[in-house]
Structure formats: C-alpha cells, structure tokens
Short mmCIF file of C-alpha atoms and ligand atoms in Angstrom, two decimals:
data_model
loop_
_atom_site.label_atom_id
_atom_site.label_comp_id
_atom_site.label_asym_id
_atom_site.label_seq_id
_atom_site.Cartn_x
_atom_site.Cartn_y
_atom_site.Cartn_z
CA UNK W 1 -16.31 18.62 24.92
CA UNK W 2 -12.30 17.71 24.77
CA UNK W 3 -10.87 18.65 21.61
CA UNK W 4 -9.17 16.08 19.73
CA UNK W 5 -5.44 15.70 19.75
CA UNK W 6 -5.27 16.48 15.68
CA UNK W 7 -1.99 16.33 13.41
CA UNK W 8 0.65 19.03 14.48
CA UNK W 9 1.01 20.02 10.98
CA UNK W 10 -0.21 21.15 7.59
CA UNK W 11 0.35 20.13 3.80
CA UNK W 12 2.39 22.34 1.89
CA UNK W 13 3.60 20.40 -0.87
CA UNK W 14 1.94 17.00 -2.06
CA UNK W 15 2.78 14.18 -4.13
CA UNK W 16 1.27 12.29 -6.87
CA UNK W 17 -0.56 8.51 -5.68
CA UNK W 18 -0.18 6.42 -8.49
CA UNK W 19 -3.95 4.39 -9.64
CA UNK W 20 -3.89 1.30 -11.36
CA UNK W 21 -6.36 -1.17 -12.31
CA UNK W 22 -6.43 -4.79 -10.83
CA UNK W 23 -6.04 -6.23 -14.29
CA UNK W 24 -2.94 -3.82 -14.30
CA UNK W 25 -1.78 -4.63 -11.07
CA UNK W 26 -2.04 -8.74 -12.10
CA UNK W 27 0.34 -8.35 -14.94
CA UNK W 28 2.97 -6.37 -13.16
CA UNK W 29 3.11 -8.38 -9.31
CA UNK W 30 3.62 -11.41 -12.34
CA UNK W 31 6.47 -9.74 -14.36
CA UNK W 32 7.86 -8.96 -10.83
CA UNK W 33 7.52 -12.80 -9.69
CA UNK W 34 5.36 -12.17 -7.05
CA UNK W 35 8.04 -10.18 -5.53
CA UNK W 36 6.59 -6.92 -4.18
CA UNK W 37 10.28 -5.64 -3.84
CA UNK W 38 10.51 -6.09 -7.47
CA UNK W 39 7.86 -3.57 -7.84
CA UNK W 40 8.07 0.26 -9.20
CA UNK W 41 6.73 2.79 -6.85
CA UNK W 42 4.68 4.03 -9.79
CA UNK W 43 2.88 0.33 -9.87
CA UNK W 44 1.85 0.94 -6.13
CA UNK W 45 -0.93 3.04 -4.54
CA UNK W 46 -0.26 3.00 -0.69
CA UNK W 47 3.09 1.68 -0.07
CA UNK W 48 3.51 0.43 3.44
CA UNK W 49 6.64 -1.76 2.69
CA UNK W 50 8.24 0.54 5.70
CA UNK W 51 8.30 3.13 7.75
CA UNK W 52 11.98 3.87 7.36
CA UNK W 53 13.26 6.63 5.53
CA UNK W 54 9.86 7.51 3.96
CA UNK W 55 8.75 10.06 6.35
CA UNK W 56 7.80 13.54 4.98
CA UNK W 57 10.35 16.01 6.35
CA UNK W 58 9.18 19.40 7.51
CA UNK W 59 9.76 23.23 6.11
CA UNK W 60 11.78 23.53 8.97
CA UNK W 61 14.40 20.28 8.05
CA UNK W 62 14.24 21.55 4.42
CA UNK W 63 15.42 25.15 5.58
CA UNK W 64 17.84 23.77 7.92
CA UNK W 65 19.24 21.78 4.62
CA UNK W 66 19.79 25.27 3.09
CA UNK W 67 22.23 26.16 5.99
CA UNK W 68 24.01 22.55 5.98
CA UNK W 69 27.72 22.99 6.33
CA UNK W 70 29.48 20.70 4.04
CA UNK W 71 33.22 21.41 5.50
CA UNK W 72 34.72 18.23 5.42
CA UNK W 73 35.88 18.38 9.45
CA UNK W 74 34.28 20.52 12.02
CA UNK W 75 31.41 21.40 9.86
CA UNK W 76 28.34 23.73 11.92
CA UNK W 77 26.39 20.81 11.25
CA UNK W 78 27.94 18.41 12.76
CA UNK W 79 27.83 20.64 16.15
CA UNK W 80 24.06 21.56 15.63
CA UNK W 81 23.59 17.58 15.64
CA UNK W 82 26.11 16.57 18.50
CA UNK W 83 23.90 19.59 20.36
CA UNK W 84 20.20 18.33 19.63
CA UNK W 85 21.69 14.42 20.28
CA UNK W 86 23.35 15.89 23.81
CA UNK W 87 19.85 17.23 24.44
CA UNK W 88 17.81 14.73 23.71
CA UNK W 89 19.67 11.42 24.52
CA UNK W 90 22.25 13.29 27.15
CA UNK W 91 25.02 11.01 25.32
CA UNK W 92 28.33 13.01 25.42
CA UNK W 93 30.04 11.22 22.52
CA UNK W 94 28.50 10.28 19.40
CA UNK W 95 29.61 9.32 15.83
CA UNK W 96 27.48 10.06 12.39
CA UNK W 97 26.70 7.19 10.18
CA UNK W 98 25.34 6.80 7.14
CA UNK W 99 22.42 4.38 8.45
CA UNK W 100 21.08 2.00 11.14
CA UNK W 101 23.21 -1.20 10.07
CA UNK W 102 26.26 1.04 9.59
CA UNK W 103 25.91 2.21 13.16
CA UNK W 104 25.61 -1.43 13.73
CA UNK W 105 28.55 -2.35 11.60
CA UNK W 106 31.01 0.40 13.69
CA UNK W 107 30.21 -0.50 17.30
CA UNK W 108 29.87 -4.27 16.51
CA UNK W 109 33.67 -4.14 14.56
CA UNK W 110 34.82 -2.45 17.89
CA UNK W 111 33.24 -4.57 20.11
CA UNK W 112 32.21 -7.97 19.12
CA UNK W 113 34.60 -11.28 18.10
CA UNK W 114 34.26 -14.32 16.69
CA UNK W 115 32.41 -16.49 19.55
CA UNK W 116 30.57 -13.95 21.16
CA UNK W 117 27.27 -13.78 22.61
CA UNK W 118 24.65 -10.85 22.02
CA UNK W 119 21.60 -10.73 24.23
CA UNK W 120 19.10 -8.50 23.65
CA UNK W 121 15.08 -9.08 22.47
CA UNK W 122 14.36 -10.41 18.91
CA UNK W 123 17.50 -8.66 17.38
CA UNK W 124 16.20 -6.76 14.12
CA UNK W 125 17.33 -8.61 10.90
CA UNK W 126 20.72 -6.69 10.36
CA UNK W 127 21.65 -6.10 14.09
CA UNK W 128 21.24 -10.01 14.05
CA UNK W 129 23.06 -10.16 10.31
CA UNK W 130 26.32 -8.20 11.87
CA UNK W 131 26.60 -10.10 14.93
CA UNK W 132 26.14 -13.71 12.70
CA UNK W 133 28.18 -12.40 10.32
CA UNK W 134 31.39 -12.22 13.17
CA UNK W 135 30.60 -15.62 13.79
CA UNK W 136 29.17 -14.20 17.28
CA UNK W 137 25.92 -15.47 18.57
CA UNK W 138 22.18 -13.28 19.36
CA UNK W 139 20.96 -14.55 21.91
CA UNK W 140 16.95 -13.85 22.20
CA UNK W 141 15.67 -13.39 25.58
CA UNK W 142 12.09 -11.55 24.69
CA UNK W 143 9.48 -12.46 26.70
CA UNK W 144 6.99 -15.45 25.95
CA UNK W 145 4.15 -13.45 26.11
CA UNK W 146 5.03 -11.80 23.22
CA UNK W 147 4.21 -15.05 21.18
CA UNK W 148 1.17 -14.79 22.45
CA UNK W 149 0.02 -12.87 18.96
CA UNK W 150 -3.45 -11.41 20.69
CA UNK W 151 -2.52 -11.09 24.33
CA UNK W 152 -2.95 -8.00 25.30
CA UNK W 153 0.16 -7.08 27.54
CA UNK W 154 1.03 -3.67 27.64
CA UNK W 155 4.76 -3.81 27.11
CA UNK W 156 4.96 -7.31 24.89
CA UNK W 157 8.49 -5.97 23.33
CA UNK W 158 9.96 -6.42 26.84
CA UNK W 159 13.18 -8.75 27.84
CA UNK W 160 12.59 -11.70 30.30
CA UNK W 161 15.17 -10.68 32.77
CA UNK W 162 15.34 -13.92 33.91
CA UNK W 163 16.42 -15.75 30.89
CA UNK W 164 19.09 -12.21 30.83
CA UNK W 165 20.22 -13.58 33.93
CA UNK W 166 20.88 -17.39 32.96
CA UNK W 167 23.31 -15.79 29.90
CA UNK W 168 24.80 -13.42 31.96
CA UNK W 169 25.35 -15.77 34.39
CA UNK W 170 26.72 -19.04 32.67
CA UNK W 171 29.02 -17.15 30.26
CA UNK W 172 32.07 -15.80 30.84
CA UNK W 173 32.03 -11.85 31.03
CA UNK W 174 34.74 -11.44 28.60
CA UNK W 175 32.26 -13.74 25.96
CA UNK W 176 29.61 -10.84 26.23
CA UNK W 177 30.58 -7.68 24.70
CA UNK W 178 27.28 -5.97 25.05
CA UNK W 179 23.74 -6.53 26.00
CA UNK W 180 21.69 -4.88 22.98
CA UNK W 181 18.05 -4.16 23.41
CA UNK W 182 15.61 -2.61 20.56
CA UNK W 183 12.87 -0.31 21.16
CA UNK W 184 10.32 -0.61 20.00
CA UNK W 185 10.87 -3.80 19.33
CA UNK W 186 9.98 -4.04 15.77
CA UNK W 187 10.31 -7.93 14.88
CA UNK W 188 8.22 -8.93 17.74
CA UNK W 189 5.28 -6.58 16.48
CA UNK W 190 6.18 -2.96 17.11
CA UNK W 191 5.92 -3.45 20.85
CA UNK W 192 7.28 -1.49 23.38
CA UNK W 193 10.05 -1.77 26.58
CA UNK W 194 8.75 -0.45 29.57
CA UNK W 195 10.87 1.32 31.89
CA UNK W 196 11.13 -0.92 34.34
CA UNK W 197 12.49 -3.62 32.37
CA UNK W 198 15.23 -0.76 30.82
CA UNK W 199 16.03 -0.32 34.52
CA UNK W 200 16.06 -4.33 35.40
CA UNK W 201 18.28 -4.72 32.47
CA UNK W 202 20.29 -2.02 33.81
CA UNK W 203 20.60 -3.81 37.34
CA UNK W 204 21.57 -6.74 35.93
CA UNK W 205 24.11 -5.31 33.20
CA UNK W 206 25.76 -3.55 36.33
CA UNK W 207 25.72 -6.77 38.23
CA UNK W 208 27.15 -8.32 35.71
CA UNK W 209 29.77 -5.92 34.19
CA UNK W 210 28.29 -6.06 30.96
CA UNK W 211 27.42 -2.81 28.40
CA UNK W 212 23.94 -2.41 27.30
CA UNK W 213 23.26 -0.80 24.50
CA UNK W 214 19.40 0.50 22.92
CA UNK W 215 19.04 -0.02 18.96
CA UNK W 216 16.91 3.31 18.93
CA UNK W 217 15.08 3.28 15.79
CA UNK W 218 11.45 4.10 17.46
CA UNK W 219 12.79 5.35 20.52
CA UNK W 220 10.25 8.45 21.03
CA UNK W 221 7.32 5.68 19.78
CA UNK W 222 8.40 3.95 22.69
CA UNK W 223 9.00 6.81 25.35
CA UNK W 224 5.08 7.99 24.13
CA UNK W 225 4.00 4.18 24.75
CA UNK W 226 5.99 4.45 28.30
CA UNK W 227 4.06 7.69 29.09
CA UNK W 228 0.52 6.48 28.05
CA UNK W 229 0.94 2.60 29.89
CA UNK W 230 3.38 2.57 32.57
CA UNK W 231 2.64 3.80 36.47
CA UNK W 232 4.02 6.76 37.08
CA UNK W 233 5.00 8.47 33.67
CA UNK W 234 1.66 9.97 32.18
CA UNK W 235 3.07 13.55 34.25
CA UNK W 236 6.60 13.09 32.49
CA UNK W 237 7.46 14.91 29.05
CA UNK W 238 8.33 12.38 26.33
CA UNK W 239 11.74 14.46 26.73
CA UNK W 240 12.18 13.46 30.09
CA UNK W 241 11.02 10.10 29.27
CA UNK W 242 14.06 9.79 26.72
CA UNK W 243 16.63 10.99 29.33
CA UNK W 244 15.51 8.66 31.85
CA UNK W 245 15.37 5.63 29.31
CA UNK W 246 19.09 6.37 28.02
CA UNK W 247 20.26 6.97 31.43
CA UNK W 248 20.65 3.65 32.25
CA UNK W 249 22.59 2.49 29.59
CA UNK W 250 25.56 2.94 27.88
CA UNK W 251 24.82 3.79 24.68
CA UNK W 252 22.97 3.80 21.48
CA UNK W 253 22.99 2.69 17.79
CA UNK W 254 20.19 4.35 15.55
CA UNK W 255 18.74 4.61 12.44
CA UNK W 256 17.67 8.21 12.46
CA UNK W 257 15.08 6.99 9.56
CA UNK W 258 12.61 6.39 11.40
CA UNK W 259 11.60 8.07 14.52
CA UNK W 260 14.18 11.44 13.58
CA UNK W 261 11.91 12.04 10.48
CA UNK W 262 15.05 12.13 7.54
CA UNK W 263 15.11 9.66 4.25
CA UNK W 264 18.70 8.49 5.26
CA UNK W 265 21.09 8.71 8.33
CA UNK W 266 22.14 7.14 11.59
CA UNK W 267 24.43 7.10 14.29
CA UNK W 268 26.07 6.24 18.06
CA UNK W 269 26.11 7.35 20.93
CA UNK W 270 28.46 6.92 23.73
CA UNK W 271 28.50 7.51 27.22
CA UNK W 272 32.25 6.34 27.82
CA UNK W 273 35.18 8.41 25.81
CA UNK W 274 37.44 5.78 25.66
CA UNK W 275 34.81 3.71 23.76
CA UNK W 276 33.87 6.17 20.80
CA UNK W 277 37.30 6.66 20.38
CA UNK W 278 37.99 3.30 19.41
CA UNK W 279 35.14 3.44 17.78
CA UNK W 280 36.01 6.29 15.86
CA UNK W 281 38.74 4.33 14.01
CA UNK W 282 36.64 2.06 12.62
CA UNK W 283 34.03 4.97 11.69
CA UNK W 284 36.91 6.60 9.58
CA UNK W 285 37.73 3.42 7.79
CA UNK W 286 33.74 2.27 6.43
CA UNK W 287 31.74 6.03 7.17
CA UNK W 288 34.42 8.84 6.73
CA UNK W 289 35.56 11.14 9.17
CA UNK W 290 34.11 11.58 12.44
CA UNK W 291 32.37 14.76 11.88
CA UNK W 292 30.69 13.85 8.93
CA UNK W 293 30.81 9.93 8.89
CA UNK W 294 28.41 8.95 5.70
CA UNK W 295 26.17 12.11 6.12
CA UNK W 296 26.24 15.73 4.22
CA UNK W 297 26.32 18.86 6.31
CA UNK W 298 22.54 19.66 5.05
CA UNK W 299 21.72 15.98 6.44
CA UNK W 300 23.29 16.84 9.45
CA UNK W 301 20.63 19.65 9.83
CA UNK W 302 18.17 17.91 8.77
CA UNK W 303 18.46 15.36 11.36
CA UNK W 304 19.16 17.76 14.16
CA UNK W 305 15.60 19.35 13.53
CA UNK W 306 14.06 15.45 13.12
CA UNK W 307 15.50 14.79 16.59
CA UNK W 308 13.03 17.85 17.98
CA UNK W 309 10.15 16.88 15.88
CA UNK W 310 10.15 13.17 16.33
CA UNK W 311 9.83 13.63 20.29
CA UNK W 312 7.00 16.08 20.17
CA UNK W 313 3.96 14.25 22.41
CA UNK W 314 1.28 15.92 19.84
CA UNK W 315 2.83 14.47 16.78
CA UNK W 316 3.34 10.96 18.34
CA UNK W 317 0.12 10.99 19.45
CA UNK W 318 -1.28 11.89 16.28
CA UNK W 319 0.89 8.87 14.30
CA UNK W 320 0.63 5.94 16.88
CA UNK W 321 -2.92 6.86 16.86
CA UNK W 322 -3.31 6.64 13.13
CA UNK W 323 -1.26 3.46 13.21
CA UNK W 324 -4.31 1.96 15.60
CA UNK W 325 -6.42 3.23 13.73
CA UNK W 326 -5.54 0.86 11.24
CA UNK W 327 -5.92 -1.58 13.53
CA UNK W 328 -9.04 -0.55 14.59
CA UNK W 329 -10.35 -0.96 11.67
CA UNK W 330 -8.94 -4.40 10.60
CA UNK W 331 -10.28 -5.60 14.21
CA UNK W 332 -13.69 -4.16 13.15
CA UNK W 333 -13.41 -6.12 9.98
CA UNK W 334 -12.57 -9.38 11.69
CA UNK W 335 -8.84 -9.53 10.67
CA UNK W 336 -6.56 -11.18 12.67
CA UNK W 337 -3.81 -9.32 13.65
CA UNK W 338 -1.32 -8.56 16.64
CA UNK W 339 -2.51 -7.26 19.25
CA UNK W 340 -2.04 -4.20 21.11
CA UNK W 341 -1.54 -2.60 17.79
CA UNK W 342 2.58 -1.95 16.89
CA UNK W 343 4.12 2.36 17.21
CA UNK W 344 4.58 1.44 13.31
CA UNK W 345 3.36 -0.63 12.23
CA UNK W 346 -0.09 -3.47 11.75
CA UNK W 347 0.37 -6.88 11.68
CA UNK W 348 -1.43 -9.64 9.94
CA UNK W 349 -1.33 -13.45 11.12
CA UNK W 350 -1.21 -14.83 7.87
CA UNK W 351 -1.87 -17.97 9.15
CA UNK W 352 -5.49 -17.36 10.89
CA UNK W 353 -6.07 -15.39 7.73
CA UNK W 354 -5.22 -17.88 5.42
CA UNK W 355 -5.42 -21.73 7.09
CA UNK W 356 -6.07 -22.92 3.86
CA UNK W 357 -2.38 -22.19 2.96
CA UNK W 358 0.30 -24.65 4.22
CA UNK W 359 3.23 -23.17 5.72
CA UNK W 360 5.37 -24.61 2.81
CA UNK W 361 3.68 -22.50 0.43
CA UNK W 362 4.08 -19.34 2.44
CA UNK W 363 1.10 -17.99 3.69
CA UNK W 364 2.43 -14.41 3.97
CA UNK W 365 3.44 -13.72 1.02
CA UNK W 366 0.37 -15.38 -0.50
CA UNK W 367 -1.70 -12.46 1.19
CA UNK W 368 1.29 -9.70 0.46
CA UNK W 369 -0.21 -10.11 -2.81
CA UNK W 370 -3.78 -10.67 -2.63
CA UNK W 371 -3.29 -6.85 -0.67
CA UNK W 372 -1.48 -5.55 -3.67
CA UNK W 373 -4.34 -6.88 -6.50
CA UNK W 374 -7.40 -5.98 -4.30
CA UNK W 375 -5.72 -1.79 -4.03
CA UNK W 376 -2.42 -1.54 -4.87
CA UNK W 377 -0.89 -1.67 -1.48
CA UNK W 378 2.75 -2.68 -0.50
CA UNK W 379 3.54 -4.73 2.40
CA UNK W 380 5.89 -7.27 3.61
CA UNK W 381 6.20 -10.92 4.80
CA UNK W 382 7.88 -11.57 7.71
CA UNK W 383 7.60 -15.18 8.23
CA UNK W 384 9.27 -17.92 6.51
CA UNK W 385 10.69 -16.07 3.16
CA UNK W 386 12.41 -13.73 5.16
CA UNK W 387 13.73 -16.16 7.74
CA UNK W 388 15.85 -17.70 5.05
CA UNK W 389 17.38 -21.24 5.11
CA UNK W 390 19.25 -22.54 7.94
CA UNK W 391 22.81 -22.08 7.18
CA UNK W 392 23.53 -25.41 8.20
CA UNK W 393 20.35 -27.90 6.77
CA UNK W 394 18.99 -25.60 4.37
CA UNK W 395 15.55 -26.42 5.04
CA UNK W 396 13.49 -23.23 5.25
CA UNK W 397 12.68 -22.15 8.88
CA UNK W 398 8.96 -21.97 9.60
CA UNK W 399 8.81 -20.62 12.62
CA UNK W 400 4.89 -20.60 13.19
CA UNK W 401 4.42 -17.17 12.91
CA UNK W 402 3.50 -15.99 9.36
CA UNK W 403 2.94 -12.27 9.49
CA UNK W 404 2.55 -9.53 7.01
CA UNK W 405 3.57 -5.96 8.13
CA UNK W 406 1.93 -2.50 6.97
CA UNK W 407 4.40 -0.25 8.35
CA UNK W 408 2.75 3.40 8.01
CA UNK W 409 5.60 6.15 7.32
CA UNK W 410 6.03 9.49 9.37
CA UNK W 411 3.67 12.51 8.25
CA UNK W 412 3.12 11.19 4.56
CA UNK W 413 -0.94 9.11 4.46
CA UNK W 414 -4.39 10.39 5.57
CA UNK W 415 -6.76 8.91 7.44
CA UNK W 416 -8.68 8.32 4.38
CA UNK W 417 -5.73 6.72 3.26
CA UNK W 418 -5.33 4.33 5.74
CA UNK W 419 -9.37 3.42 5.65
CA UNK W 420 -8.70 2.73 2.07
CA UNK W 421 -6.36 -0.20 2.95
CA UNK W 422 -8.26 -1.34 5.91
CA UNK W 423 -10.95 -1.51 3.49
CA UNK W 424 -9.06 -3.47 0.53
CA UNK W 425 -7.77 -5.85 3.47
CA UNK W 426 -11.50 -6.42 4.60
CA UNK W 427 -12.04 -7.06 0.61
CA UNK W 428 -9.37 -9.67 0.23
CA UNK W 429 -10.54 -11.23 4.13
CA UNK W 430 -14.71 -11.78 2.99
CA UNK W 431 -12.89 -13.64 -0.17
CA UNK W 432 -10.31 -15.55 1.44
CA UNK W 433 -11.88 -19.22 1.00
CA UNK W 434 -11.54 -18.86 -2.85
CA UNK W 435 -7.76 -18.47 -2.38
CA UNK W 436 -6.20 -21.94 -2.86
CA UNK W 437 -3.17 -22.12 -3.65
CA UNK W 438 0.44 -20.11 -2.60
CA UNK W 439 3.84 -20.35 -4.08
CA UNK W 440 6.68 -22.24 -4.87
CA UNK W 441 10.19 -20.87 -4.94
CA UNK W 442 11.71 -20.44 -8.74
CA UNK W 443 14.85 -18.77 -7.66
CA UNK W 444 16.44 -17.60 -4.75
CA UNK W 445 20.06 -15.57 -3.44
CA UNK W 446 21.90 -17.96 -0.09
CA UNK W 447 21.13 -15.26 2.00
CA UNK W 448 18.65 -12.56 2.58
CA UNK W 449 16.43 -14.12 -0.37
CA UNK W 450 13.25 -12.48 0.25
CA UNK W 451 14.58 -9.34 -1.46
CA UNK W 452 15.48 -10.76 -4.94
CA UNK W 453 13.26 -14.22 -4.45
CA UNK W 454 11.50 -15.26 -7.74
CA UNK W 455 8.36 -16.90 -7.06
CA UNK W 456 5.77 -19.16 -9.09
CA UNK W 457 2.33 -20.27 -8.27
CA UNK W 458 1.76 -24.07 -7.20
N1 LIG J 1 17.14 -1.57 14.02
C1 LIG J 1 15.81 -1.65 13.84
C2 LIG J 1 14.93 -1.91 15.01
C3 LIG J 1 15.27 -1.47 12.56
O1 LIG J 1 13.93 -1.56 12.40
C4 LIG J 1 16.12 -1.19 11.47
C5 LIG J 1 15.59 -1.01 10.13
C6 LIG J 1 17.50 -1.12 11.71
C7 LIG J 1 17.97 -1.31 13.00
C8 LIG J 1 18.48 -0.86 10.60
O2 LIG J 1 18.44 0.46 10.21
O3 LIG J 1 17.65 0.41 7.83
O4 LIG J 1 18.77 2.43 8.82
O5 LIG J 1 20.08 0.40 8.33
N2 LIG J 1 14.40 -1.31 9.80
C9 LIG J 1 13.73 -1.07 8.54
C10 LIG J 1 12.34 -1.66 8.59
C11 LIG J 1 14.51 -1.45 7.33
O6 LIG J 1 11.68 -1.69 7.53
O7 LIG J 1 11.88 -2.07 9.66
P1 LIG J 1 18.74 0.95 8.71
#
C-alpha cells in the first residue's frame, strides 16, 4: 500500500483555542454589530477570516530571526533574501516592502497615471483600490467559466486571452502601463493560472509591447496546482515550475504573507534595472531604504527561509489537500460551494444556501454569522458588503455572487479542526429554513465599509 503524503512537520509549540458558548457567542457577534471584524480573537474558536499573515512559522524562520541583521543599509539580511528571491523567482532586482498593497502602492506610483488601463483577472481588492485610486481603470478579462460557481474547469482563475487582446488592441500602448495577473486568483475562488495561459499572456504582452506583471501571493499554490492538472508538468519540481511561470514575465508584486509563511512582509521583483530603479525612489519615500524597505533584518530572514518552505511539493500537498478536505466534507454535507475547491481557501454560495434571503439583506453575511453562533468560526463575506457602493449612484452593487470565504492559514489547524467546522457548517445548513431574516445597514465608512460596517437585524 502507498503511504500517504502526511504533514512535513511537527508541533513544537501550541497555542491556546479559545471555547465559548453559543449564548456567549450571541451577545458578543451583537455588541460587535454583526461585524465579525469587530470581533476579539479570544471570542473566536477557528478563525478562518484569512490565510494571510497567520501562518505558523517554522524553528528554522524563528532561528533565522535570531541572526537578522538590522544595519540600516546593506544588512546580511537583505542579501540572504535578494539570494533565496534570485533562486526561486530568477528576478535580478527586487525591492522589500512592508506588505502586498505596499508592493502595489511602489510599482503602481512608478508606473500607472491618471487614465490608465490595468488588465489582468479579477484584480484583488487593493491591487484594484491602487489602480482606482490613480483614477486609472482594472480592466477584468477572467474567463466566463469562472462564473460558472460549480463547473469543474481545471484552471477557472485563468485570463480570456481574447478579451486581453480586444484591450490591448483598441488602446493606445502608452494608456497600458502593465498587464497584471494574480495567481491564484483569489477573488474568483482560489483558482489557479495554468501555464499556458501565463505563456499566451506572455505572447500577447510581447506582441503588444506591454509589461506583465504576477501579483504572487499563492504563487507555489498555484505552481503545485500547475504540476498536479496541466499536460506535461507532473515530472517538473514545483521549483522549476516557479522559474518557468516567472520567466515569462516581467515582474512581480507579493505579499510574502501568504504562500512565504511570515505574519508580515512583501515585495518586487524586477527583471529590467532601469525599472526598479525608478522604482526604488518611490520605495525610499513610503517603505524606507532599499535594503530594508518596511521590513527588520530578522524579517528579512524570516522570509528568506518562508521562500524555501512555501515551495516544498510535500508541504503544499499536505495544505491544498487539507483545504479540499474541507471541501470534501461540505460537498458530503450537501453545501453548496465553489467548485474545484480554492489553494486557500472554501467557498460558500450564500445564495443557494440561503434563497430565503434577498440580496438586499445580504445573504453572506447573514450566514458569516449563523457560522460564528453554531462554533465560533470566523469567516468573511465577499459579496455585496464588500463590493461597496458605486462611487457614482451609491446604490450597493449586487453582483449575483454572494459568497462566504473560509480561508485556512499555513501550518496552524488539524484535520480535526477543520471537520469541526465542516461539521458546524452542516449544523447551520440542516437548519437553514428557520433563518428568516438578514440585515439592514446601521452605519457605514464611503469606502471599504465592510470592515467597520454596523449592522442591525430586519
Ligand atoms: N494580492 C492578493 C491576491 C491578495 O490576496 C492580497 C491580500 C494582496 C494582494 C494584498 O496583500 O494584504 O499583504 O497587503 N489578501 C488578503 C486576503 C488580505 O485575506 O485574501 P497584503
């Protein structure tokens, strides 16, 4: 018999799960307005609000923290990561940052203006945020099939290279600073790229004179998802994988909080010099200076060692597979939710879970909740809270999808764990008819509401 591929690691140090009781957990999701943002870790029990930056880092990272290098400029650090992000990505050039969106914030003050269009495949929230906030346009070109919430498409993160094409080719190449496309592609479900649409995008970008660019949060999740689906790749390491995908482009922005394994950090890479030095002004002015730019020398190592952990094919085999797992289990249970299963993360379709619930009451959040009375676990909506008010109307935009997201961190839940939320979601699911009413909105920010959003129930 085959052994199992089991968890490339052991505990050594644990932390306490906080219990609660549902009549508990009633009062406080109240005092916190139905907001599970709001909430104190201590008032959750599994907290799935994300997978970013709430990985459990290894004896190695912690050692290598012992040897950080906090010199200001030049620091050993800052080497050991330009070497392990030279190995891994084969990017020259690259500037530290202190997160994902502050990546974002450097390359897109370099290269994006006022007018601009940004194609790329359901832009993540802040990627989007930084480009809107230029008064430059994201333009989505993911496929349709990735609408298609239970179609099961291998690579359903993927760009349609022919609506690439039709913005490429009806705007002027001096309008389109850089293609940008995210992998896994977190908004459209945790979905993967496949290699041959990184390489059409390539062809095209070239065509086209345009940079392309991969926001690399869950880049090894989706070299492992490359390796296990597409023709020709199941021989390849996951570390040849990654060279091939970030061959064909120009460079990267990433948050190194999720798929490097560290609670906070980010950063750039470049392929052309010229670029990361302009670049490099604009790191000094918001990060600091280019050897250090928002990170400490023991992050520095910290990440470094993430970088080699995060691409290891027994590990990412071990935490997509718990992550399917999950949905496994909700499947079993009857729970509608997106399928293949995300790297990351599961989601629910609110809306098949809860038709009872109009739109305008917001389904999502509605079961958010329900998940946090029933066990104590923390999720989020994405649907129409988070999509905010158009800037121009203000009506809310419903876009038809009404999802909630367990994202399950790095190295940090069992598989008990996880069988103890599939089995409060299967709880809340064989009582769903006697939920009858959602919310109403009591008070909310102009932008990015769903993190300070007061709710009430109708
Ligand atoms: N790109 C993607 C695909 C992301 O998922 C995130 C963050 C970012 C960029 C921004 O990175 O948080 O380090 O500034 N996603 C988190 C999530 C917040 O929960 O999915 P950051």
């Amino acid at each position: 018999m085959e052994l199992p591929i089991i968890e490339p690691f052991k505990t050594k140090m644990v932390e306490q799960i906080y219990r609660s009781t549902r009549e508990q957990r009633v009062k406080w999701i109240n005092e916190a307005s139905f907001n599970l943002f709001n909430l104190r870790s201590e008032q959750v029990t599994i907290d799935l609000l994300t997978d970013s930056g709430t990985g459990a880092m290894s004896d190695r990272q912690w050692s290598a923290m012992m040897l950080g290098d906090e010199s200001y400029a030049g620091a050993s650090s800052y080497y050991n990561l330009k070497n392990a992000i030279k190995e891994i990505t084969g990017f020259n050039y690259f500037l530290p940052t202190h997160q994902g969106r502050a990546a974002e914030n450097v390359l897109f003050s370099t290269l994006v203006k006022e007018g601009d269009i940004v194609p790329g495949n359901s832009h993540f929230d802040t990627t989007k945020g930084h480009i809107e906030f230029r008064k430059a346009i994201p333009v989505d070109c993911t496929v349709d099939i990735a609408s298609d919430l239970t179609a099961l498409n291998p690579f359903k993160g993927n760009v349609d290279l022919d609506k690439l094409e039709v913005v490429l080719k009806s705007n002027a190449r001096e309008k389109i600073p850089l293609i940008i496309v995210t992998i896994t592609n977190n908004t459209a479900g945790g979905q993967p790229v496949s290699m041959a649409n990184i390489r059409g995008i390539h062809d095209l970008a070239t065509r086209y004179g345009v940079r392309f660019f991969l926001d690399s949060a869950r880049f090894a999740e989706n070299a492992w998802f490359i390796k296990t689906r597409e023709d020709g790749y199941s021989g390849k390491s996951i570390r040849e994988i990654v060279l091939e995908m970030f061959s064909y482009t120009d460079g990267m922005t990433m948050s190194s909080k999720k798929d490097a394994i560290v609670n906070m950090g980010g950063f750039i890479g470049f392929r052309d010099e010229e670029l990361f030095r302009q670049a490099s002004a604009y790191n000094i002015i918001y990060e600091g200076f280019i050897t250090y730019g928002g990170m400490s020398g023991r992050d520095m190592n910290a990440l470094a060692q993430g970088l080699n952990e995060g691409t290891d094919y027994e590990f990412l085999t071990s935490r997509i597979g718990q992550v399917a797992y999950l949905g496994s289990l909700m499947k079993e249970y009857g729970i509608p939710i997106i399928e293949p299963a995300g790297g990351h993360a599961i989601f629910i379709d609110s809306k098949s879970f809860l038709p009872q619930i109009p739109d305008e009451e917001f389904p999502g959040q509605v079961l958010a909740t329900e998940l946090y009375i029933e066990g104590g676990i923390r999720s989020t909506e994405i649907g129409a809270l988070m999509a905010d008010r158009d800037p121009l109307t203000r009506a809310n935009r419903f876009s038809g999808k009404e999802l909630v997201r367990l994202a399950v961190p790095r190295r940090v839940y069992t598989d008990n764990h996880i069988r103890y939320v599939a089995a409060t979601a299967r709880n809340v699911y064989e009582k769903r008819d006697l939920i009858k009413k959602g919310f109403r909105i009591k008070r909310e920010a102009p932008i990015l509401r769903h993190f300070t959003i007061e709710l009430e129930r109708v």
